[in-house]
Amino acid sequence: MNPVQFEVIWHRILQIADEMGIHYLRCSGSQTVVTGNDGATAVMLPDTSLVAIGPYIATQSNVLPLIVQSTQRMCAEDPGIHEGDIFICNDPYCGAIHHADVAVVAPVFIEGELAAWLGVSGHQLDIGGMEAGGFAIHAVDTHQEGLRIPPVKIVERGKLRGDIFRWVMNQVRDPLVGLDVKAQLAAITVGERGLRGLARRYGRGALAEVMRGSIDYVERRFRERLRALPDGQWKEVQFIDHDGHNPDIYRIELALTKNADRLTFDYTGTSPNARGLINSAYSGLLAGVLCGTYIQLAYDLPWNKGIHNCIEIVTESGTVNNCAYPAPCSMATISAVIVTIDTVFGAIGRMLLASGGLRGEAMAMWTGSSMGPIVAGTSQHGHPFVYTEMSHFAGGGGARTYKDGVDTGGIVFNTTPNVANVEEIENDFPLLYLFRRHLADSGGPGKFRGGMSAELAYVAWRAPEGRLEGSFAGTGGEMPNAIGLSGGLPGASIRLIGISDSGVHDALERGEMPPSRLEDIPGRREALPVKHPRRAFGRNEVWYHNWQGAAGYGDPIERAPEAVRRDVGAGAVSPGCARDIYGVVLGAGGELDGAATEARRMELRRARLGGRAPAAMSFQPPAGARRIGEALWLVEGEARCGRCGEALGRAAEPLRSSRAIDGPTQEAGPVRGEMYQELYGRRLFSLRRQVCPSCGTQHEARVIMEGAPLPASRLKG
């Protein structure tokens, strides 16, 4: 086949995957799907190899081949797989990530032969079970988490099976789930029509050749990229707080080894299954590893099986990101999966920093966790509803080696992030938002700042029953998960606050404007756990939450003072953090005080060195030196500070001789876990900063836990 025809057919396949998603979004009645793009599509070979995915939730796309494998294994003999059949599945132990992500998969027969599989997945508004919305806070095994469907034929030879459809609908609270499932079936039809049209025009053989050839092409290109990266090992440790029952802490440990054109992700040492809903099955582990790898290393390649062919995952069954049946896992996506992505981001980011030509592609972590605020009840339109508040999809983008992260730029696993306007939400559901705005100081400080996250507050409004029920499933309240690169600091953690006796409804009824800042809301405040079961809220009760910010890059006291001044003027950074973290002093009118800033930054360097004066910063890297960080160079196998030239270690342990400074996580800014540290009366986490012992330049900043392994980089050469 000539290259032009190959490209035409391949790009049409990619477009088919996108068109399936477009039709799904246009037919669905779900706010989660329509405004959050919380769905996925995929085209696969008959052997389930991933060929193309739509530009939606990458993690959901990655597991559709697993669901097809389960369908083939469980249904090939009974009831059989025929032309016109579509199967539905949401069982995490059959390939789904969690119960709420319901998938439909279908074989595509052309000229009587199986030519492909198609898949469409989407986060449903409700899936039954003990909690509305699908996050079963108090579950102790997966049977309590709602409808769990193994591969079942929902369309047989082109006809919807009403018995199966009614069975699904009988288990859920929100009737819009039915419309959403039918939208998925419609999307399958669009994909089938597209593939058959390609086969009619170019031939079934050409279609098969391009699908397999696209995987070979991506694998070849990806192996070339891997060979351009340094060999070595990078270790990351991340944490999940609270399992739905107790505020216990769980670790996810990664040792990423890169050797020639292969990546090995070793999760040995990860905590055992949690008692509650935070686990993920193997499907979630695979989804997280692939998602983080795609974004960091395959940003300019189509995402398919070619990348997976270059990856090995080492894991132990019965761990928090590879749980053993019947462990609960209804919160997998926004706990173990996104924290697994964090480990991948951190390890690959540091690998890229040492890569030479590709170091500009390194990114600090995006918003490091996610959440599922759920509101349920009867709407102002008179029908039952379940709503997942999706504003946290406007997370911060990680800082880069040359530029700030994007404020509220998205969430890392969603390639087309979107959030609804609050007016749309208020039109559909009996809620009134008091505010939704950027959260000052939420972006991780650095030479380049991490993207800000946001905060919001809402009340029940015009609910027919006078009240609603709310629950909350979040990760990362007691500590930040978004960890910086090269001395950049972590972004904000999450908070959930309930405020009673606020007088908000009384004020609204008097025609007064309600408070527009958390600090201005009167009443009795209660810090609520990040896993909070269903409870009623009604008149004069306010629910508030914020989500995690993204991480920074580079030493904050190397940030351009003018950039800090602009941030303060825009409300992105508070004057206190400008002075205490960035070392920038502003006058009463907000103008930059250059002399005071220079003196303040010298004061901060001295503090890092225990009061000693810093060495002169005049190092010039010699010819042949290799840059492995913002201010870290490898010179003849020895790691040296890029500012003063101080020897800090060897390639196998570049910061061994750095000065470690441990302090509270709040040294990275406010909202870094202090509310939950106070709630639980403990401080399990610290901010460890590793600085040059000669000039005080900050080379690394990590959130650490006593007794947990420390992250490490071991370069070869």
XYZ file of C-alpha atoms in Angstrom:
717
model
C 0.000 0.000 0.000
C 1.350 3.424 -0.870
C 1.989 5.826 2.051
C -0.663 8.315 0.968
C -3.431 5.731 0.972
C -2.184 4.399 4.316
C -2.439 7.876 5.872
C -5.891 8.488 4.414
C -7.305 5.244 5.800
C -5.526 5.598 9.151
C -6.750 9.127 9.734
C -10.253 8.073 8.806
C -10.053 5.371 11.506
C -8.910 7.996 14.013
C -11.801 10.199 12.939
C -14.266 7.337 13.372
C -13.152 6.981 16.997
C -13.742 10.711 17.457
C -17.121 10.652 15.690
C -18.311 7.880 17.983
C -17.595 10.153 20.933
C -19.280 13.138 19.322
C -22.474 11.162 18.761
C -22.336 9.777 22.277
C -22.070 13.272 23.759
C -24.859 14.631 21.559
C -27.293 11.837 22.401
C -26.551 11.508 26.110
C -28.678 13.212 28.729
C -25.968 13.077 31.369
C -24.333 16.282 32.632
C -21.288 14.178 33.469
C -20.869 13.103 29.868
C -22.221 16.112 27.987
C -20.378 18.825 29.918
C -17.516 16.803 31.417
C -16.664 14.649 28.387
C -16.425 11.754 30.857
C -16.482 8.996 28.287
C -14.266 7.104 25.865
C -14.266 5.328 22.522
C -11.947 2.821 20.873
C -11.346 0.837 17.710
C -9.663 -2.547 18.215
C -8.414 -5.457 16.143
C -10.176 -8.835 16.329
C -7.479 -9.920 18.815
C -8.416 -6.849 20.990
C -5.246 -4.863 20.184
C -6.002 -1.157 20.571
C -5.848 0.657 17.212
C -7.332 4.091 17.912
C -9.052 5.983 20.697
C -11.194 9.075 20.742
C -9.886 12.255 22.408
C -11.746 11.812 25.685
C -10.932 10.007 28.966
C -7.701 8.153 28.194
C -7.956 5.826 31.173
C -11.367 4.533 30.111
C -10.128 3.934 26.559
C -7.173 1.897 27.805
C -9.347 -0.757 29.446
C -11.782 -1.380 26.592
C -9.496 -4.142 25.213
C -9.669 -5.885 28.605
C -13.462 -5.793 28.466
C -13.427 -7.286 24.972
C -11.079 -10.025 26.190
C -13.533 -10.840 28.980
C -16.387 -10.815 26.482
C -14.588 -13.269 24.223
C -13.654 -15.520 27.129
C -17.086 -15.550 28.760
C -19.478 -15.260 25.815
C -17.921 -16.940 22.777
C -19.608 -20.283 23.449
C -22.671 -19.132 25.340
C -24.558 -17.059 24.223
C -22.216 -16.655 21.228
C -20.836 -13.595 19.446
C -22.606 -12.707 16.199
C -22.994 -9.853 13.771
C -25.208 -7.137 15.264
C -24.474 -8.084 18.881
C -23.475 -5.513 21.509
C -22.329 -6.425 25.019
C -22.526 -4.307 28.173
C -20.060 -4.567 31.078
C -18.980 -2.540 34.114
C -17.307 -5.179 36.290
C -13.862 -3.996 37.478
C -12.815 -7.627 37.684
C -13.678 -8.039 33.996
C -11.798 -4.961 32.786
C -13.796 -1.861 33.777
C -12.068 0.632 36.074
C -14.959 1.126 38.478
C -18.658 0.361 38.556
C -19.819 3.764 37.310
C -17.845 3.437 34.056
C -20.241 1.344 31.997
C -18.924 0.096 28.660
C -20.543 -1.364 25.586
C -18.434 -3.339 23.103
C -19.374 -4.809 19.756
C -17.829 -7.028 17.092
C -17.744 -5.638 13.560
C -18.210 -8.270 10.861
C -17.336 -7.430 7.255
C -18.082 -9.943 4.503
C -18.901 -12.482 7.182
C -15.529 -12.212 8.925
C -14.720 -10.539 12.241
C -12.829 -7.385 11.229
C -12.707 -5.289 14.397
C -14.165 -4.544 17.807
C -15.606 -1.203 18.880
C -16.011 0.110 22.396
C -17.763 3.032 24.082
C -17.468 3.768 27.794
C -19.052 6.433 29.959
C -19.383 7.460 33.585
C -23.013 6.889 34.541
C -24.928 9.205 36.852
C -25.835 6.309 39.131
C -25.174 2.614 39.347
C -27.367 1.655 42.292
C -25.841 0.323 45.474
C -25.640 1.845 48.920
C -24.673 5.372 47.804
C -26.225 7.533 45.093
C -23.721 8.294 42.361
C -21.686 5.133 42.628
C -19.069 5.874 45.299
C -19.917 3.461 48.119
C -18.095 5.137 51.007
C -18.737 2.428 53.607
C -18.490 -0.628 51.358
C -16.240 -3.453 52.529
C -16.527 -5.576 49.399
C -17.470 -5.008 45.795
C -20.920 -6.588 46.147
C -22.077 -3.545 48.119
C -21.031 -1.039 45.471
C -23.957 -1.356 43.108
C -24.727 -3.003 39.807
C -21.728 -5.081 38.635
C -22.333 -6.466 35.167
C -20.106 -9.093 33.574
C -20.208 -9.058 29.766
C -23.903 -9.458 28.909
C -25.515 -9.221 25.484
C -27.734 -6.124 25.508
C -28.269 -5.994 21.728
C -28.782 -9.293 19.911
C -28.397 -9.381 16.134
C -29.318 -5.703 15.928
C -32.276 -5.701 18.355
C -32.208 -4.214 21.856
C -32.904 -6.830 24.512
C -35.622 -5.169 26.558
C -35.241 -7.622 29.421
C -31.575 -6.710 29.946
C -32.246 -2.993 29.527
C -35.087 -3.075 32.053
C -32.911 -5.077 34.451
C -30.224 -2.375 34.325
C -32.755 0.416 34.786
C -34.365 -1.373 37.721
C -31.105 -1.072 39.675
C -30.422 2.668 39.289
C -31.916 5.812 40.779
C -31.730 8.201 37.822
C -33.821 7.505 34.694
C -31.314 9.422 32.560
C -29.007 6.412 32.810
C -31.259 4.764 30.223
C -30.759 7.592 27.755
C -27.023 7.450 28.322
C -26.809 3.705 27.642
C -28.820 4.150 24.446
C -26.450 6.961 23.442
C -23.572 4.514 23.782
C -25.389 2.023 21.569
C -25.934 4.767 18.988
C -22.219 5.559 19.048
C -21.433 1.905 18.305
C -23.710 2.123 15.262
C -21.795 5.181 14.039
C -18.497 3.326 14.361
C -19.791 0.247 12.552
C -21.068 2.384 9.690
C -17.718 4.149 9.418
C -15.601 0.985 9.326
C -17.902 -0.726 6.827
C -17.749 2.354 4.618
C -13.955 2.220 4.651
C -13.996 -1.459 3.749
C -16.394 -0.858 0.858
C -14.177 1.882 -0.533
C -10.717 0.405 -0.013
C -11.320 -3.281 0.685
C -11.390 -5.364 3.849
C -7.753 -6.346 3.348
C -6.611 -2.737 3.152
C -8.513 -1.892 6.332
C -6.863 -4.770 8.207
C -3.433 -3.846 6.826
C -3.733 -0.255 8.015
C -5.005 -1.181 11.473
C -2.075 -3.529 12.061
C 0.359 -1.200 10.322
C -0.638 1.715 12.548
C 0.322 -0.299 15.628
C 3.660 -1.240 14.066
C 4.330 2.395 13.142
C 3.595 3.702 16.640
C 5.712 0.987 18.233
C 8.643 1.759 15.936
C 8.461 5.499 16.612
C 8.034 5.000 20.349
C 11.045 2.698 20.566
C 13.100 5.333 18.744
C 12.057 7.885 21.354
C 12.919 5.567 24.226
C 16.387 4.954 22.811
C 16.976 8.720 22.921
C 16.303 8.786 26.677
C 18.861 7.954 29.377
C 18.924 4.505 30.917
C 18.393 4.373 34.652
C 15.888 3.898 37.425
C 13.543 6.444 38.986
C 11.580 5.727 42.149
C 8.388 7.474 43.198
C 6.169 7.179 46.267
C 2.628 8.547 46.451
C -0.105 8.377 49.069
C -3.874 7.913 49.371
C -5.555 9.183 52.528
C -8.654 7.652 54.149
C -10.244 4.432 52.913
C -13.867 5.365 53.635
C -13.757 3.809 57.097
C -10.647 5.205 58.773
C -8.114 7.942 58.006
C -5.435 5.364 57.204
C -2.673 6.103 54.713
C -1.857 3.853 51.759
C 1.284 3.979 49.630
C 1.769 3.426 45.921
C 5.439 2.748 45.167
C 6.952 2.775 41.692
C 10.411 1.873 40.443
C 10.566 2.835 36.760
C 13.468 1.247 34.901
C 14.327 2.385 31.409
C 16.641 0.099 29.449
C 17.258 0.727 25.756
C 13.784 0.746 24.160
C 11.778 -0.706 27.029
C 10.082 0.651 30.154
C 9.427 -1.468 33.234
C 6.979 -0.137 35.817
C 7.535 -2.076 39.042
C 4.937 -1.488 41.770
C 6.386 -3.967 44.255
C 6.020 -2.577 47.779
C 2.636 -0.927 47.223
C 0.282 -1.156 50.209
C -2.089 -4.133 50.462
C -5.769 -3.845 49.545
C -7.593 -1.192 51.502
C -10.722 -2.153 53.401
C -12.721 0.474 51.546
C -13.469 1.806 48.086
C -10.101 3.362 47.138
C -8.624 0.246 45.481
C -8.336 -0.402 41.782
C -8.221 -3.736 40.007
C -5.475 -4.498 37.484
C -7.507 -2.619 34.884
C -6.967 0.639 36.769
C -3.244 0.018 37.153
C -2.865 -0.596 33.421
C -4.989 2.454 32.607
C -2.914 4.697 34.874
C 0.454 3.525 33.574
C -0.565 3.909 29.937
C -2.223 7.296 30.496
C 0.831 8.803 32.204
C 3.131 7.373 29.545
C 1.006 8.636 26.655
C 0.952 12.191 27.926
C 4.609 12.452 28.903
C 6.278 10.455 26.134
C 3.819 9.946 23.262
C 2.230 13.386 23.046
C 2.694 13.493 19.245
C 1.802 9.874 18.448
C -1.575 8.176 18.125
C -2.218 6.183 21.295
C -2.525 2.488 20.560
C -1.118 -0.972 21.298
C 2.246 0.029 19.835
C 3.053 1.919 23.035
C 1.820 -0.888 25.268
C 4.158 -3.290 23.438
C 7.139 -1.363 24.841
C 5.962 -1.550 28.453
C 6.136 -4.169 31.181
C 4.204 -3.850 34.449
C 5.383 -5.698 37.544
C 2.778 -5.873 40.296
C 1.574 -7.924 43.218
C -2.048 -9.024 43.342
C -3.848 -7.889 46.464
C -2.389 -4.386 46.515
C -4.176 -1.068 46.485
C -3.681 -0.570 42.723
C -4.090 -4.250 41.802
C -6.676 -5.427 44.292
C -7.882 -8.977 44.700
C -11.560 -9.911 44.445
C -13.809 -9.057 46.240
C -12.077 -5.848 47.379
C -14.227 -2.717 46.876
C -13.058 -0.371 44.136
C -15.925 1.977 43.256
C -13.644 5.005 43.741
C -10.736 3.562 41.730
C -10.594 6.287 39.081
C -10.175 9.149 41.527
C -7.999 7.376 44.073
C -5.643 4.532 43.134
C -5.722 5.250 39.396
C -4.975 8.974 39.456
C -2.345 8.470 42.166
C -0.770 5.780 39.974
C -0.674 8.376 37.185
C 1.102 10.717 39.623
C 3.858 8.151 40.141
C 4.288 7.767 36.389
C 4.354 11.534 35.878
C 6.973 12.046 38.564
C 9.287 9.293 37.354
C 9.057 10.114 33.650
C 9.353 13.840 34.370
C 12.705 13.330 36.082
C 13.833 10.988 33.316
C 13.027 13.655 30.722
C 14.965 16.272 32.692
C 18.099 14.169 32.195
C 17.442 13.470 28.524
C 19.137 16.389 26.818
C 17.080 17.114 23.717
C 13.747 16.106 25.256
C 14.102 17.916 28.600
C 11.768 20.643 27.353
C 8.955 18.083 27.353
C 9.212 17.465 31.115
C 6.215 18.589 33.157
C 5.575 18.735 36.858
C 2.469 16.921 38.041
C -0.927 18.300 37.168
C -3.691 18.491 39.768
C -2.589 15.518 41.810
C -5.912 13.990 42.779
C -9.586 14.025 41.992
C -12.932 13.877 43.740
C -16.557 12.849 43.416
C -18.944 15.281 45.124
C -22.421 13.767 44.714
C -25.780 15.508 45.169
C -29.046 13.563 44.936
C -32.745 14.069 45.539
C -35.751 15.375 43.639
C -35.113 18.151 41.138
C -37.063 21.372 40.734
C -38.539 19.681 37.638
C -40.068 16.952 39.773
C -37.965 13.926 38.858
C -35.301 12.034 40.812
C -31.727 12.981 40.007
C -28.138 12.148 40.877
C -25.493 14.724 40.040
C -21.714 14.409 40.179
C -20.248 17.895 40.647
C -17.575 17.996 37.912
C -15.905 21.362 38.447
C -12.733 19.616 39.612
C -12.113 18.704 35.964
C -10.782 22.273 35.815
C -7.574 21.254 37.548
C -4.238 22.991 37.255
C -1.654 22.119 34.613
C 1.837 21.165 35.761
C 4.614 23.712 35.353
C 7.059 23.145 32.521
C 10.785 23.756 32.187
C 10.140 27.043 30.427
C 6.616 28.197 31.308
C 3.954 28.247 34.016
C 1.302 25.553 34.115
C -2.168 26.407 32.840
C -4.575 27.673 35.497
C -7.651 25.404 35.729
C -6.428 23.798 32.511
C -7.919 20.340 33.001
C -7.418 17.009 34.665
C -4.615 14.802 33.494
C -6.592 11.799 32.211
C -9.105 13.867 30.191
C -7.714 14.971 26.831
C -10.667 17.302 26.161
C -11.500 18.634 29.620
C -14.587 20.722 30.113
C -16.797 21.890 32.947
C -20.365 23.106 32.878
C -21.312 26.710 33.427
C -22.861 27.061 36.861
C -25.996 28.432 35.206
C -26.410 25.150 33.313
C -26.080 23.205 36.542
C -28.561 25.444 38.353
C -31.013 25.048 35.475
C -30.918 21.260 35.710
C -30.600 20.726 39.455
C -31.916 22.452 42.619
C -28.570 24.046 43.494
C -27.376 27.630 43.788
C -23.679 28.418 43.590
C -22.374 31.165 45.842
C -19.087 31.261 43.954
C -16.676 29.251 41.818
C -13.277 30.861 41.439
C -9.527 30.339 41.250
C -7.967 29.493 44.606
C -5.088 31.815 45.461
C -1.761 30.103 46.240
C -3.052 26.743 44.976
C -0.495 26.514 42.172
C 2.787 25.002 43.344
C 5.477 27.700 43.704
C 8.546 27.456 41.518
C 10.697 29.238 38.985
C 7.656 28.431 36.900
C 4.414 28.176 38.849
C 2.003 25.262 38.734
C -1.492 25.967 37.458
C -4.087 27.093 39.976
C -7.066 24.993 40.954
C -10.334 26.472 42.186
C -12.876 26.538 45.000
C -16.655 26.661 45.119
C -19.616 26.723 47.462
C -23.265 25.867 46.853
C -26.569 25.444 48.654
C -29.751 23.469 48.041
C -32.130 25.846 46.269
C -35.787 25.343 45.456
C -35.585 21.633 46.146
C -39.182 20.323 46.320
C -38.453 18.455 49.549
C -36.572 21.400 51.044
C -33.329 19.487 51.244
C -30.915 17.330 49.261
C -28.483 14.579 50.101
C -24.770 14.898 49.514
C -21.753 12.633 49.745
C -18.112 13.164 48.929
C -15.272 10.938 47.745
C -11.923 12.667 47.406
C -8.203 11.977 47.644
C -5.410 14.176 48.938
C -6.739 16.166 51.878
C -4.048 15.361 54.412
C -1.225 15.897 51.922
C -0.678 17.281 48.419
C -0.176 14.764 45.622
C 1.090 17.158 42.940
C 4.863 17.075 43.487
C 7.191 19.508 41.743
C 10.298 19.063 39.632
C 13.805 20.412 40.235
C 12.926 22.162 43.482
C 9.417 23.243 42.529
C 6.907 22.976 45.363
C 3.663 20.979 45.565
C 0.249 22.399 44.766
C -2.648 22.721 47.191
C -4.464 19.787 48.774
C -8.263 19.375 48.875
C -10.761 20.464 51.531
C -14.399 19.681 52.230
C -16.229 21.976 54.636
C -19.852 21.971 55.761
C -21.296 25.233 57.101
C -24.583 25.200 59.010
C -26.661 28.145 60.284
C -25.135 30.289 57.542
C -28.184 32.498 57.028
C -27.644 32.292 53.264
C -31.249 31.374 52.456
C -32.509 34.097 54.782
C -30.323 36.660 53.035
C -31.461 35.565 49.582
C -35.111 35.808 50.585
C -34.462 39.379 51.776
C -33.019 40.166 48.358
C -29.466 40.455 49.642
C -26.382 39.190 47.846
C -24.977 36.045 49.462
C -21.332 35.840 50.572
C -18.869 35.331 47.733
C -15.850 34.108 49.710
C -15.385 31.283 52.169
C -14.073 33.702 54.778
C -17.287 35.739 54.589
C -19.770 32.893 55.087
C -21.114 33.028 58.655
C -22.211 30.008 60.634
C -20.734 26.919 62.201
C -17.999 25.262 60.165
C -17.187 21.591 60.175
C -14.151 20.037 58.516
C -15.530 16.951 56.782
C -13.433 13.875 55.941
C -12.396 13.486 52.314
C -14.521 10.323 52.217
C -17.889 11.440 53.541
C -21.027 9.276 53.360
C -24.441 10.540 52.349
C -26.038 13.119 54.600
C -28.854 15.616 54.224
C -28.294 19.311 53.761
C -31.008 21.904 53.562
C -31.889 25.420 54.591
C -28.957 27.698 55.474
C -26.436 24.876 54.953
C -23.478 25.451 52.639
C -21.136 22.879 51.134
C -17.668 24.077 50.190
C -14.787 22.287 48.535
C -11.593 23.027 46.686
C -9.442 20.697 44.661
C -5.709 20.170 44.333
C -3.477 22.574 42.462
C -0.627 21.608 40.146
C 3.067 21.473 40.998
C 5.806 23.978 40.289
C 9.143 23.697 38.503
C 12.481 25.016 39.748
C 13.510 26.963 42.837
C 10.804 29.542 43.720
C 13.396 32.208 44.600
C 14.598 32.067 40.997
C 11.195 33.135 39.657
C 11.261 36.465 37.863
C 10.177 39.087 40.441
C 7.985 40.775 37.852
C 6.109 37.498 37.296
C 5.445 37.286 41.039
C 4.235 40.880 41.068
C 1.791 40.090 38.257
C 0.587 36.994 40.100
C -0.116 39.010 43.231
C -1.982 41.598 41.190
C -4.084 38.878 39.575
C -4.871 37.171 42.876
C -2.936 34.018 41.968
C -0.388 34.510 44.764
C -0.921 36.217 48.109
C 1.496 38.941 49.269
C 2.509 36.690 52.171
C 3.533 33.821 49.903
C 5.249 36.253 47.562
C 7.489 37.315 50.437
C 7.895 34.044 52.344
C 8.213 31.571 49.464
C 9.281 33.570 46.410
C 11.285 36.160 48.324
C 9.582 39.035 46.503
C 8.757 42.225 48.395
C 6.043 44.572 47.167
C 5.235 48.089 48.247
C 1.927 49.260 49.676
C 0.650 49.962 46.164
C 1.731 46.586 44.815
C 4.866 47.905 43.146
C 8.022 45.785 43.103
C 10.729 46.742 45.614
C 13.867 45.498 43.863
C 16.365 46.158 46.643
C 14.160 44.635 49.328
C 13.520 41.615 47.093
C 17.239 41.019 46.591
C 17.819 41.263 50.336
C 14.876 38.964 51.110
C 16.108 36.302 48.699
C 19.545 36.421 50.285
C 17.852 36.039 53.669
C 16.015 32.925 52.453
C 19.241 31.416 51.106
C 20.966 32.029 54.432
C 18.076 30.376 56.264
C 18.446 27.293 54.068
C 22.137 27.163 55.028
C 21.576 27.524 58.747
C 22.573 31.197 58.778
C 25.751 30.889 56.676
C 26.432 33.159 53.732
C 25.921 31.405 50.383
C 28.799 30.736 48.018
C 29.202 32.720 44.828
C 27.007 31.432 42.021
C 29.378 31.503 39.079
C 29.509 27.900 37.858
C 29.891 27.398 34.123
C 29.319 23.799 32.996
C 32.315 22.501 31.036
C 32.102 20.996 27.567
C 30.611 17.537 27.721
C 28.630 18.206 30.914
C 25.130 16.745 30.956
C 22.189 18.639 32.398
C 19.964 16.471 34.602
C 17.868 19.142 36.347
C 17.117 22.858 36.304
C 20.318 23.565 38.272
C 21.983 20.156 38.320
C 24.734 18.966 35.989
C 26.571 15.689 35.564
C 30.284 16.355 35.051
C 32.419 13.258 34.434
C 29.992 11.149 36.435
C 29.736 13.633 39.303
C 26.554 15.608 40.022
C 27.287 19.297 40.564
C 25.160 22.278 41.513
C 24.548 24.310 38.395
C 24.773 27.577 40.315
C 27.952 27.252 42.404
C 29.548 24.012 41.182
C 29.360 22.187 44.533
C 29.687 18.393 44.221
C 26.404 16.829 45.340
C 26.739 13.145 44.446
C 27.287 10.654 41.650
C 25.060 9.578 38.776
C 23.642 6.755 40.872
C 22.639 9.171 43.661
C 22.829 12.757 42.391
C 21.714 14.550 45.590
C 23.432 12.381 48.173
C 25.438 15.293 49.626
C 22.633 17.859 49.483
C 21.318 19.487 52.656
C 17.897 18.106 53.662
C 15.480 20.510 55.319
C 12.286 19.010 56.743
C 9.323 21.176 57.648
C 5.524 21.242 57.574
C 3.820 20.899 54.214
C 2.441 24.420 54.705
C 5.900 25.752 53.841
C 4.746 25.240 50.249
C 1.768 27.547 50.861
C -1.634 27.460 52.564
C -4.114 24.602 52.053
C -1.415 21.929 52.106
C -3.148 19.501 54.470
C -3.223 21.584 57.652
C -7.020 21.356 58.089
C -6.947 17.561 58.202
C -3.778 17.458 60.266
C -5.691 19.477 62.849
C -8.826 17.333 62.462
C -6.907 14.116 63.149
C -4.457 15.623 65.621
C -1.380 14.400 63.794
C 1.216 15.426 61.241
C 2.211 12.387 59.244
C 3.616 14.265 56.274
C 6.510 16.675 55.920
C 7.963 18.765 53.136
C 11.569 17.751 52.527
C 13.624 20.249 50.576
C 17.043 19.263 49.288
C 19.306 22.251 48.795
C 22.899 22.813 47.799
C 24.931 22.997 51.046
C 27.124 25.679 49.526
C 24.814 28.200 47.816
C 21.368 27.162 49.081
C 19.832 26.490 45.659
C 16.796 24.226 46.020
C 17.145 21.110 43.845
C 14.290 18.922 45.054
C 11.145 19.222 47.166
C 9.127 16.184 48.174
C 6.207 15.344 50.422
C 7.467 12.528 52.626
C 5.954 10.294 55.286
C 7.877 8.919 58.218
C 8.728 5.279 57.597
C 7.953 5.379 53.871
C 10.637 4.858 51.216
C 12.103 7.987 49.659
C 12.014 8.757 45.935
C 15.342 8.365 44.151
C 17.018 8.762 40.752
C 19.752 6.419 39.573
C 21.198 7.333 36.206
C 23.534 5.159 34.208
C 26.725 6.788 32.961
